[in-house]
Amino acid sequence: MENICGYLMKYTNLVTGWQYRYFVLNNDAGLLEYFVNEQSRHLKPRGTLQLAGAVISPSDEDSHTFTVNAASGEQYKLRATDAKERQHWVSRLQICTQHHTEAIGKNNPPLKSRSFSLASQGSANSPGVQRRPSQNAVSFFNVGHHRLPTGKRVPIMQPDHLVDVREMMSQAEGQQRDLIRSIECLPASGHLTSLDQDLLMLKATSMATMNCLNDCFHILQLQHASQQKGSLPAGTTISWLEPKISLANHFKNGAAQNFPAEINKPASVREEQSIAEPCQLTREPEEINPDEELEDICDDKEDDLGAVEEQRSVILHLLSQLKLGMDLTRVVLPTFILEKRSLLEMYADFMSHPDLFVAITNGSSPEERMIRFVEYYLTSFHEGRKGAIAKKPYNPIIGETFHCSWRMPKSSVATNAGTNSSAHSPSEQVALPKDAEGQAEPDCYTVKFVAEQVSHHPPVSGFYAECVERNMCVNAHVWTKSKFLGMSIGVTMVGEGVLHLLEHGEEYTFSLPCAYARSILTVPWVELGGKVNINCAKTGYSASINFHTKPFYGGKLHRVTGEVKQNMTNTVVCRVQGEWNSVLEFTYSNGETKYVDLTKLSVTRKRVRPLEKQGPFESRRLWQHVTESLRDGDIDKATEHKRALEERQRNEERLRAETETPWCTKYFLKDGDGWVYHKPLWKTVSAAQTQQTDSN
């Protein structure tokens, strides 16, 4: 194997970012080295990675990036100039890695005993604890191996054999757990500790071995599934013969855990693991009848800090493994920091003032409609948060959906529009007349909402809301990107939304601010930051809104400023300032001022179908066991249910990749870089107008 060399971009840190470095793949030594430039190649390398036991992974961020994860735990994040060059480097690195990994295996014969037990731990002065310099940590463990008879061809596995293999895998997994438990139970200080580098390497190697065996078992499952695929009816989804073994999260804060057998798992967990993606069998959009929806009675305020205080050591352990600027999209966060709702439902809660939403189209001029939209936009974030404590909603799984609606008397929209919103009492709810309960009466407006998780990597959500009576709708798609920023976590909301006022033929495009979870080690709280823009191309009006993060010294929390302009004349027609979770002040060009007290603004409860009428992939039914466990304060049980859902999603995603089966969304269609609802109101109205014209 010949050495290869060339320039690649290397990610250093959040401050320095990407830098060009000259890399050399030394095939003979099994090393990846890099230098500042080609001219300094004769000098000592700036960095070196041992490739034996390393994992080379192309990134799904783009077609140029890949990572090299060494067995030591060190990682290089690299970027080539194009996809072809990335493939060249990845292929050569993988070949070199495999060669040197196999060489280590041949030069290190297996140990003979089958025991996983630690050497007896006596006192600090006992021979069993005193460690000689030449003594390798592996000598403290004796690992047995099973060998297949040589010269025999292994037949294609049938289901019965796969069951036997699965049983052997379970036994091996149990032994590997015992090994890790033994290491974790070692003292934190002394001659032999749980942080000994050789023991940490042994833990990593055993985990990598089990992962490799899992991949092999997956290939056998896929091989059998592909043989059966020809006899299955079209459209049928192939499910796993058994759930893939979950190797993650064996321990909580370094303490030994109990590992119950599969049969001892709660029925709800087995059900979560065994659902073979039923939404893939029925991908036709479902028409939700608003009459089946009932006023939501759930009021899960997230003001409980007890769990966060109790689990601070777990948070510290998690933070110790994160790097500044690290993408948290694939990081599994502890269950106790979760809100009791899905991200899709959180987007719905941003529309808890539907009277202000419907009132937008009532504006008598383009200027007034833009100002009303800005008012609605700024009032949506306060109610979207459930309490003052910063917690994270569930990450929706692909195919997950959420449906709801709001009803409000037409008189409430007419009354509230243009009045001082601070006049409402804090507990006031928009009440429906008795004759409007349970059905959509002519005296009520109905706003319907649907959201769907259309992609898993990257995590993209689409949501759509419409009010047919007022000929208006909004369509949006959001890609959430989270990063670790030290003592806070930043979430960027990539994407845009479009509000359609069909009565006026106007479209308003808008973006969303970034969100930050601050003080994650003490009392976590949320603030918004960044600049967002709202534009209406037809009328020439635009709005620029700045969400200000709190400066290090002084300054107010949650401050927001903005202005509405007429682009043709560059005239500011309205200015706004205040706090997005408190009081907003609107100052108009005529000198008038309006105050909106968000804490006293009326809230309309959303209407949701009961759980028994929801589909298996609707948010509340999908996460019901996690939510119930969190309400009961049973974090371990909630974690078990959450892990079952996530493991099922990973299995199904891998199967789709192996069988090259594309994911089919249910309610949203890809449109360029965005996603659009399959039956938006603007298409329905346009078709109705065309039909009416043809009939005339």
XYZ file of C-alpha atoms in Angstrom:
696
model
C 0.000 0.000 0.000
C 1.408 3.354 -1.037
C 1.202 6.420 1.125
C -1.126 9.245 0.128
C -0.871 12.903 1.042
C -2.565 16.214 0.351
C -4.330 19.201 1.810
C -7.529 18.815 3.835
C -9.440 21.242 6.010
C -9.357 20.352 9.710
C -11.855 21.636 12.280
C -9.950 22.935 15.310
C -12.450 24.615 17.633
C -15.291 27.103 17.702
C -12.930 30.079 17.747
C -10.393 28.991 15.140
C -12.826 27.050 12.963
C -11.576 25.264 9.827
C -7.914 25.408 8.801
C -6.009 23.945 5.844
C -3.482 21.335 6.916
C -1.229 18.966 4.974
C -2.088 15.329 5.764
C -0.006 12.207 5.200
C -1.345 8.657 5.428
C 1.576 6.425 6.478
C 0.328 2.973 5.516
C 3.373 1.110 6.829
C 3.115 2.593 10.319
C -0.696 2.830 10.346
C -0.578 6.546 11.130
C -2.450 9.619 9.932
C -0.194 12.632 10.395
C -0.690 16.296 9.595
C 1.568 19.319 9.184
C 0.989 23.069 8.911
C 1.879 22.892 5.191
C 3.749 20.732 2.706
C 6.990 22.620 3.257
C 7.040 21.632 6.963
C 6.632 17.929 6.188
C 10.243 17.210 7.203
C 9.508 18.602 10.678
C 7.715 16.907 13.549
C 3.983 16.384 12.769
C 1.542 18.756 14.433
C -0.655 15.761 15.175
C -0.715 11.985 14.780
C -3.496 9.394 14.986
C -3.044 5.648 15.348
C -5.434 4.065 12.820
C -5.575 0.565 14.337
C -9.058 0.187 15.779
C -10.161 3.566 14.386
C -13.552 4.286 12.802
C -13.707 6.291 9.567
C -17.142 7.869 9.032
C -18.421 10.045 6.163
C -20.546 12.843 7.619
C -24.147 13.483 6.599
C -23.653 17.250 7.059
C -22.500 17.514 3.450
C -20.692 15.499 0.756
C -17.212 16.786 1.684
C -16.834 16.150 5.432
C -15.701 12.988 7.247
C -14.388 12.051 10.694
C -11.570 9.830 11.926
C -12.293 8.460 15.421
C -9.219 6.819 16.944
C -9.397 4.021 19.513
C -7.796 6.427 21.987
C -10.877 8.651 21.808
C -9.221 11.419 19.781
C -11.144 12.642 16.746
C -10.247 14.502 13.569
C -13.064 16.248 11.711
C -11.880 16.761 8.147
C -13.246 18.227 4.936
C -12.139 17.485 1.380
C -12.574 19.799 -1.616
C -15.306 17.632 -3.161
C -17.171 14.332 -2.789
C -14.722 12.435 -5.029
C -11.716 13.453 -2.954
C -13.567 12.568 0.277
C -14.327 9.098 -1.070
C -10.655 8.623 -2.023
C -9.436 9.529 1.468
C -12.140 7.533 3.255
C -11.463 4.405 1.174
C -7.697 4.489 1.709
C -8.064 5.234 5.413
C -10.507 2.349 5.858
C -8.173 -0.075 4.046
C -5.216 0.997 6.181
C -7.310 0.815 9.372
C -8.551 -2.693 8.591
C -5.042 -3.932 7.757
C -3.487 -2.728 11.007
C -6.472 -3.759 13.147
C -6.253 -7.320 11.791
C -2.491 -7.302 12.330
C -2.975 -6.503 16.016
C -5.449 -9.375 16.307
C -2.975 -11.854 14.786
C -0.124 -10.707 17.025
C -2.225 -10.974 20.217
C -3.556 -14.545 20.713
C -6.764 -14.877 22.737
C -6.737 -15.730 26.420
C -8.052 -19.180 27.323
C -10.227 -18.911 30.391
C -13.924 -18.003 30.102
C -14.200 -15.952 33.304
C -14.961 -12.236 33.169
C -14.250 -11.672 36.859
C -11.775 -9.193 38.232
C -8.763 -10.384 40.132
C -9.540 -10.416 43.800
C -9.354 -6.984 45.307
C -7.616 -7.083 48.623
C -6.126 -4.309 50.638
C -3.888 -1.718 49.086
C -0.836 -3.759 50.112
C -2.043 -7.134 48.835
C -0.301 -8.725 45.820
C -3.578 -8.742 43.903
C -3.701 -4.956 43.922
C -0.042 -4.045 43.622
C 0.689 -3.579 39.926
C 4.034 -4.234 38.286
C 5.103 -1.791 35.565
C 5.060 -4.508 32.909
C 1.647 -5.800 33.896
C -1.044 -5.059 31.288
C -4.565 -4.360 32.484
C -5.856 -7.142 30.227
C -4.160 -9.654 32.518
C -6.737 -8.764 35.181
C -9.439 -10.207 32.938
C -9.754 -13.591 31.277
C -11.924 -13.699 28.205
C -13.033 -16.888 26.452
C -13.592 -17.284 22.719
C -15.682 -19.699 20.625
C -14.287 -20.878 17.298
C -16.149 -22.313 14.315
C -14.941 -25.682 12.971
C -12.486 -25.086 10.117
C -13.178 -26.276 6.621
C -16.958 -26.052 6.972
C -19.096 -23.702 4.949
C -21.565 -21.732 7.026
C -25.081 -22.175 5.523
C -27.489 -19.265 5.089
C -29.169 -18.690 8.413
C -32.832 -19.586 8.716
C -35.151 -18.014 11.324
C -34.520 -20.781 13.899
C -30.796 -20.302 13.578
C -31.187 -16.536 13.894
C -33.025 -17.077 17.162
C -30.085 -19.192 18.406
C -27.633 -16.522 17.312
C -29.714 -13.880 19.044
C -29.595 -15.914 22.249
C -25.816 -16.240 22.050
C -25.574 -12.516 21.377
C -27.628 -11.832 24.479
C -25.288 -14.001 26.554
C -22.245 -12.206 25.135
C -23.859 -8.866 25.849
C -24.470 -9.912 29.447
C -20.822 -10.883 29.842
C -19.731 -7.583 28.352
C -21.979 -5.751 30.830
C -20.383 -7.678 33.685
C -16.977 -6.630 32.415
C -17.934 -2.958 32.310
C -19.625 -3.195 35.718
C -16.464 -4.649 37.213
C -14.386 -1.798 35.831
C -16.898 0.862 36.908
C -16.946 -0.531 40.447
C -13.207 -0.043 40.895
C -12.226 2.769 43.292
C -11.595 6.256 41.918
C -8.104 6.347 43.378
C -5.360 3.866 44.207
C -3.071 1.553 42.246
C -5.832 0.296 39.942
C -8.712 2.671 39.263
C -11.719 2.796 36.976
C -9.933 5.549 35.020
C -6.858 3.435 34.246
C -6.020 3.980 30.561
C -5.600 0.261 29.828
C -8.931 -0.522 31.434
C -10.619 2.292 29.513
C -9.123 0.837 26.331
C -10.474 -2.577 27.300
C -13.939 -1.092 27.812
C -13.806 0.615 24.428
C -12.533 -2.520 22.688
C -15.241 -4.717 24.177
C -17.888 -2.203 23.177
C -16.483 -2.021 19.634
C -16.477 -5.818 19.439
C -20.130 -6.031 20.439
C -20.991 -3.320 17.923
C -19.179 -5.312 15.227
C -21.094 -8.463 16.175
C -24.331 -6.487 16.066
C -23.511 -5.325 12.550
C -22.811 -8.902 11.477
C -26.086 -10.055 13.007
C -27.844 -7.225 11.196
C -26.382 -8.449 7.872
C -27.776 -11.933 8.555
C -31.196 -10.461 9.317
C -31.081 -8.375 6.169
C -29.999 -11.378 4.098
C -32.951 -13.399 5.310
C -35.329 -10.452 4.855
C -34.155 -9.891 1.274
C -34.834 -13.561 0.471
C -38.376 -13.180 1.734
C -38.938 -9.806 0.064
C -39.916 -11.298 -3.298
C -42.895 -13.108 -1.781
C -44.258 -10.097 0.093
C -47.068 -7.962 -1.334
C -46.110 -4.576 -2.725
C -45.899 -1.801 -0.157
C -45.238 -4.139 2.802
C -42.512 -2.963 5.143
C -39.915 -5.505 6.259
C -39.518 -5.388 10.034
C -36.707 -6.733 12.199
C -36.878 -10.324 13.375
C -35.694 -9.082 16.757
C -34.960 -5.601 18.101
C -31.286 -4.703 17.702
C -29.350 -4.933 20.921
C -29.036 -1.580 22.641
C -25.528 -1.126 24.009
C -25.792 2.516 25.012
C -26.533 3.943 28.440
C -25.563 0.837 30.440
C -24.848 2.917 33.499
C -26.238 5.986 35.161
C -23.601 8.174 36.779
C -21.158 5.271 37.003
C -23.398 3.155 39.247
C -24.179 -0.477 38.534
C -27.617 -1.066 37.064
C -29.951 -4.015 36.825
C -30.443 -5.441 33.346
C -33.763 -7.286 33.237
C -34.377 -9.867 30.552
C -36.546 -8.994 27.559
C -39.464 -10.879 29.033
C -39.389 -8.688 32.133
C -39.775 -5.454 30.179
C -43.100 -3.666 30.504
C -45.618 -4.547 27.815
C -45.643 -0.943 26.639
C -41.883 -1.076 25.950
C -42.189 -4.344 24.023
C -45.031 -2.758 22.053
C -42.883 0.298 21.260
C -40.076 -1.946 20.028
C -42.294 -4.249 18.007
C -44.280 -1.680 15.999
C -43.040 -2.183 12.456
C -43.696 1.315 11.217
C -47.455 1.061 10.580
C -47.503 4.566 9.111
C -45.378 3.198 6.279
C -48.251 0.866 5.396
C -50.820 3.667 5.315
C -49.096 6.751 3.972
C -52.303 8.305 2.668
C -53.060 11.618 4.427
C -55.797 11.397 7.023
C -58.545 13.988 7.175
C -58.992 14.950 10.830
C -62.549 15.777 11.829
C -62.447 18.831 14.153
C -65.661 17.599 15.772
C -63.671 14.690 17.277
C -61.291 17.090 18.993
C -61.874 18.157 22.589
C -60.509 21.126 24.498
C -57.092 20.269 25.847
C -56.968 19.896 29.614
C -53.243 19.145 29.897
C -51.309 21.879 31.667
C -47.791 20.545 32.137
C -45.880 23.551 33.432
C -42.144 22.882 33.536
C -41.274 24.617 36.793
C -39.948 21.582 38.680
C -36.237 21.974 39.345
C -35.938 19.017 41.688
C -34.883 16.481 39.090
C -32.250 18.833 37.665
C -30.758 19.468 41.103
C -30.722 15.756 41.958
C -29.037 14.832 38.671
C -26.388 17.556 38.603
C -23.611 14.970 38.722
C -25.042 13.365 35.578
C -25.033 16.750 33.845
C -21.396 17.262 34.846
C -20.511 13.834 33.464
C -22.268 14.685 30.183
C -20.574 18.082 29.914
C -17.170 16.492 30.428
C -17.679 14.544 27.192
C -18.729 17.531 25.061
C -16.496 19.870 23.117
C -17.077 23.551 22.466
C -19.081 23.976 19.279
C -20.000 20.286 19.156
C -23.184 19.455 17.224
C -25.682 17.959 19.687
C -28.065 16.595 17.037
C -26.928 13.009 17.640
C -26.170 13.346 21.365
C -28.609 11.487 23.607
C -29.443 13.855 26.461
C -30.644 12.693 29.910
C -34.380 12.069 30.170
C -34.898 14.245 33.259
C -34.276 17.447 31.258
C -37.180 16.723 28.890
C -40.448 18.589 28.658
C -43.598 16.513 28.650
C -44.408 17.237 25.007
C -42.989 16.732 21.531
C -41.289 19.465 19.528
C -44.193 19.238 17.064
C -46.651 20.146 19.816
C -44.406 23.014 20.879
C -44.779 24.508 17.393
C -48.563 24.264 17.830
C -48.345 26.064 21.182
C -46.746 29.026 19.399
C -50.226 29.602 17.922
C -52.053 29.953 21.228
C -53.352 33.401 20.222
C -55.396 32.425 17.160
C -57.545 35.549 17.533
C -54.485 37.696 16.752
C -53.586 35.344 13.889
C -57.032 35.645 12.268
C -57.099 39.404 12.893
C -54.123 39.917 10.560
C -56.243 39.706 7.445
C -58.743 42.202 8.925
C -56.232 45.014 8.486
C -57.614 47.703 6.211
C -54.276 48.468 4.514
C -50.994 46.660 3.680
C -49.286 48.718 6.383
C -51.779 47.692 9.056
C -51.657 44.030 8.009
C -47.852 43.972 8.299
C -48.010 45.599 11.752
C -50.642 43.100 12.884
C -48.485 40.216 11.681
C -45.503 41.590 13.626
C -47.701 41.865 16.725
C -48.894 38.277 16.368
C -45.349 37.060 15.665
C -43.882 38.668 18.800
C -46.674 37.421 21.072
C -46.298 33.783 19.990
C -43.050 32.917 21.787
C -44.175 33.572 25.363
C -46.956 30.986 25.346
C -44.771 28.529 23.444
C -42.629 28.143 26.569
C -44.016 25.937 29.351
C -42.718 27.592 32.489
C -39.539 29.477 33.329
C -37.257 26.419 33.524
C -35.442 25.574 30.292
C -36.273 22.025 29.313
C -36.088 20.229 25.992
C -39.122 18.829 24.142
C -38.989 15.286 22.770
C -37.107 14.903 19.489
C -39.831 13.811 17.052
C -39.184 10.519 15.295
C -39.514 10.448 11.524
C -43.142 10.106 10.469
C -44.464 11.500 13.751
C -47.430 13.865 13.385
C -49.426 16.236 15.565
C -52.944 17.545 14.903
C -54.997 20.142 16.756
C -57.323 23.062 16.173
C -58.603 26.218 17.848
C -62.070 27.725 17.864
C -62.906 31.270 18.792
C -66.043 33.387 18.508
C -65.920 35.838 15.630
C -66.847 38.554 18.101
C -63.625 37.965 20.088
C -61.520 38.604 16.994
C -63.400 41.801 16.170
C -63.172 43.004 19.794
C -59.520 42.161 20.394
C -58.236 43.434 17.088
C -56.843 46.910 17.532
C -57.532 47.137 21.276
C -55.091 47.398 24.118
C -54.330 43.782 24.913
C -53.152 44.610 28.405
C -56.746 44.929 29.500
C -57.191 41.163 29.744
C -56.823 39.368 33.025
C -54.031 36.793 33.449
C -56.368 33.836 33.731
C -58.725 34.860 30.970
C -59.483 32.255 28.311
C -61.340 32.899 25.089
C -64.658 31.246 25.899
C -66.939 29.670 23.336
C -70.713 30.169 23.434
C -72.541 27.109 24.676
C -74.058 26.454 21.287
C -70.556 26.417 19.769
C -69.216 23.665 21.997
C -68.654 20.404 20.136
C -69.327 21.734 16.639
C -68.148 24.424 14.270
C -70.895 27.025 14.385
C -71.132 29.868 11.840
C -70.351 32.307 14.677
C -66.916 30.746 15.227
C -63.629 30.745 13.357
C -61.674 27.468 13.244
C -57.893 27.296 12.830
C -56.579 23.815 11.998
C -52.975 22.758 12.566
C -50.904 19.773 11.388
C -47.191 19.080 11.890
C -45.010 16.224 10.670
C -41.390 15.187 11.166
C -40.343 14.871 7.525
C -36.643 14.048 8.048
C -34.508 12.506 10.779
C -30.985 13.469 9.600
C -31.081 16.405 9.401
C -34.037 16.796 11.811
C -36.629 18.769 9.831
C -40.217 19.474 10.891
C -42.987 20.815 8.689
C -46.107 22.504 10.042
C -49.175 24.067 8.483
C -52.172 26.012 9.845
C -55.201 27.399 8.073
C -58.408 29.308 8.709
C -60.710 28.512 5.806
C -63.300 31.103 6.825
C -60.740 33.913 6.511
C -58.880 32.495 3.460
C -55.507 32.493 5.226
C -52.871 29.874 5.989
C -49.243 29.547 7.060
C -46.720 26.925 5.923
C -43.275 26.467 7.488
C -40.370 24.041 7.730
C -37.729 24.154 10.478
C -34.395 22.373 10.809
C -33.168 22.498 14.419
C -29.376 22.599 14.835
C -28.107 22.531 18.411
C -24.560 23.231 19.593
C -22.730 23.086 22.898
C -21.484 26.561 23.919
C -19.852 25.883 27.287
C -22.315 26.733 30.024
C -25.198 27.035 27.555
C -26.700 25.282 24.560
C -27.623 27.133 21.365
C -30.356 26.029 18.981
C -30.517 27.505 15.486
C -33.884 27.323 13.729
C -32.969 26.959 10.058
C -35.825 27.374 7.584
C -38.625 29.765 6.833
C -42.365 30.181 6.942
C -44.824 31.824 4.578
C -48.128 33.414 5.616
C -50.689 33.534 2.797
C -53.495 36.106 2.949
C -55.508 34.870 -0.035
C -58.139 37.574 0.286
C -55.469 40.174 -0.469
C -53.120 38.027 -2.590
C -50.252 38.679 -0.167
C -47.449 36.414 1.033
C -45.336 37.172 4.099
C -42.056 35.267 4.442
C -40.473 35.050 7.888
C -37.690 33.292 9.778
C -37.266 32.236 13.416
C -34.780 33.396 16.085
C -32.136 31.268 17.773
C -32.848 29.875 21.233
C -30.360 29.473 24.083
C -30.539 27.401 27.253
C -28.426 29.331 29.773
C -26.962 28.357 33.173
C -27.388 24.646 32.536
C -25.563 23.787 35.769
C -27.713 25.916 38.065
C -31.207 27.131 37.157
C -31.500 26.707 33.386
C -33.462 29.402 31.571
C -34.258 30.261 27.966
C -33.512 33.372 25.984
C -33.936 34.177 22.304
C -31.325 35.828 20.133
C -30.633 36.887 16.584
C -32.191 38.969 13.834
C -35.278 37.878 11.909
C -36.917 39.436 8.883
C -40.498 39.538 7.652
C -41.120 40.537 4.033
C -44.114 41.012 1.763
C -42.912 41.334 -1.835
C -46.284 42.466 -3.189
C -46.812 45.422 -0.857
C -43.150 46.377 -0.360
C -43.458 46.346 3.437
C -40.881 44.594 5.609
C -40.041 44.209 9.274
C -36.679 43.732 10.954
C -36.746 42.323 14.496
C -33.771 41.911 16.830
C -33.897 39.528 19.788
C -31.141 40.751 22.125
C -29.255 38.320 24.326
C -28.278 39.619 27.736
C -24.813 41.212 27.780
C -22.230 39.945 30.264
C -22.554 43.077 32.415
C -25.869 44.828 33.000
C -28.644 44.980 30.458
C -32.179 43.573 30.465
C -33.311 40.027 29.855
C -35.449 39.007 26.852
C -35.196 42.419 25.185
C -36.530 42.806 21.653
C -36.534 45.762 19.249
C -37.827 46.127 15.737
C -39.236 48.347 13.058
C -41.659 48.104 10.138
C -40.649 49.834 6.903
C -42.064 50.768 3.530
C -39.174 49.676 1.335
C -39.950 51.956 -1.623
C -39.722 55.115 0.475
C -37.515 53.675 3.255
C -40.029 55.096 5.725
C -40.356 53.577 9.204
C -44.077 53.259 9.952
C -43.837 51.484 13.326
C -41.236 50.800 15.989
C -41.463 48.151 18.680
C -39.471 47.570 21.864
C -39.857 45.697 25.127
C -39.537 42.101 26.306
C -40.904 39.149 24.309
C -42.202 37.505 27.514
C -43.525 40.634 29.260
C -44.640 43.985 27.809
C -44.241 45.202 24.214
C -44.522 48.844 23.185
C -45.622 49.721 19.633
C -45.024 53.309 18.482
C -46.699 54.334 15.213
C -45.692 57.007 12.711
C -48.608 59.205 13.816
C -47.200 59.354 17.346
C -49.671 56.930 18.932
C -48.385 54.249 21.297
C -49.858 50.845 22.101
C -48.811 48.493 24.920
C -49.313 44.723 24.830
C -48.943 42.938 28.173
C -48.211 39.320 27.235
C -48.793 38.067 30.768
C -52.399 39.266 30.537
C -53.041 38.304 26.948
C -55.940 35.897 26.455
C -55.052 32.297 25.578
C -57.234 29.950 23.547
C -56.784 26.318 24.487
C -56.102 24.009 21.582
C -58.429 21.113 20.801
C -56.920 17.633 20.469
C -58.396 14.211 19.750
C -58.454 11.788 22.711
C -55.571 9.309 22.790
C -57.800 6.376 21.860
C -58.734 8.111 18.595
C -55.177 9.102 17.663
C -53.028 7.150 15.244
C -49.982 5.223 16.535
C -47.591 7.874 15.200
C -49.405 10.927 16.561
C -47.223 12.686 19.118
C -49.235 12.263 22.307
C -50.021 8.597 21.713
C -46.484 7.843 20.536
C -44.862 9.408 23.632
C -47.647 8.659 26.122
C -45.627 6.191 28.226
C -42.656 8.586 28.440
C -44.978 11.427 29.429
C -46.789 9.353 32.060
C -43.488 8.233 33.589
C -42.217 11.818 33.752
C -45.432 12.931 35.440
C -44.978 10.139 37.979
C -41.359 11.173 38.530
C -40.078 7.766 37.354
C -37.043 8.860 35.330
C -35.693 5.320 34.815
C -38.967 4.095 33.367
C -39.259 7.166 31.132
C -35.718 6.540 29.888
C -36.574 2.921 29.075
C -39.621 3.913 27.015
C -37.716 6.695 25.258
C -34.827 4.371 24.412
C -37.213 1.805 22.927
C -38.670 4.406 20.555
C -35.255 5.699 19.513
C -33.848 2.201 19.003
C -36.769 1.266 16.785
C -36.206 4.400 14.709
C -32.512 3.568 14.259
C -33.306 0.020 13.188
C -35.882 1.136 10.645
C -33.581 3.839 9.293
C -30.778 1.358 8.776
C -33.101 -1.110 7.056
C -34.312 1.580 4.662
C -30.716 2.501 3.857
C -29.714 -1.106 3.207
C -32.742 -1.827 1.030
C -32.516 1.618 -0.644
C -36.125 2.314 0.306
C -36.869 6.050 0.366
C -38.943 7.501 3.181
C -42.408 8.649 2.101
C -43.890 11.581 4.000
C -47.578 11.712 4.788
C -48.661 15.356 4.751
C -45.739 17.361 3.332
C -44.044 17.325 -0.067
C -40.473 18.363 -0.886
C -40.365 21.674 -2.713
C -36.817 22.765 -3.553
C -35.034 23.241 -0.225
C -38.296 23.362 1.735
C -41.424 21.363 2.476
C -45.001 22.270 1.567
C -48.289 20.895 2.869
C -49.828 18.471 0.365
C -53.201 20.262 0.150
C -52.604 23.932 1.014
C -55.469 26.380 1.056
C -54.046 28.440 -1.815
C -54.341 25.398 -4.114
C -57.834 24.555 -2.890
C -59.089 28.107 -3.389
C -57.433 28.363 -6.794
C -59.012 25.091 -7.933
C -62.440 26.198 -6.692
C -62.145 29.514 -8.526
C -61.116 27.738 -11.731
C -64.052 25.346 -11.464
C -66.454 28.240 -10.890
C -65.060 30.084 -13.913
C -65.464 26.999 -16.102
C -69.072 26.501 -14.963
C -69.903 30.112 -15.863
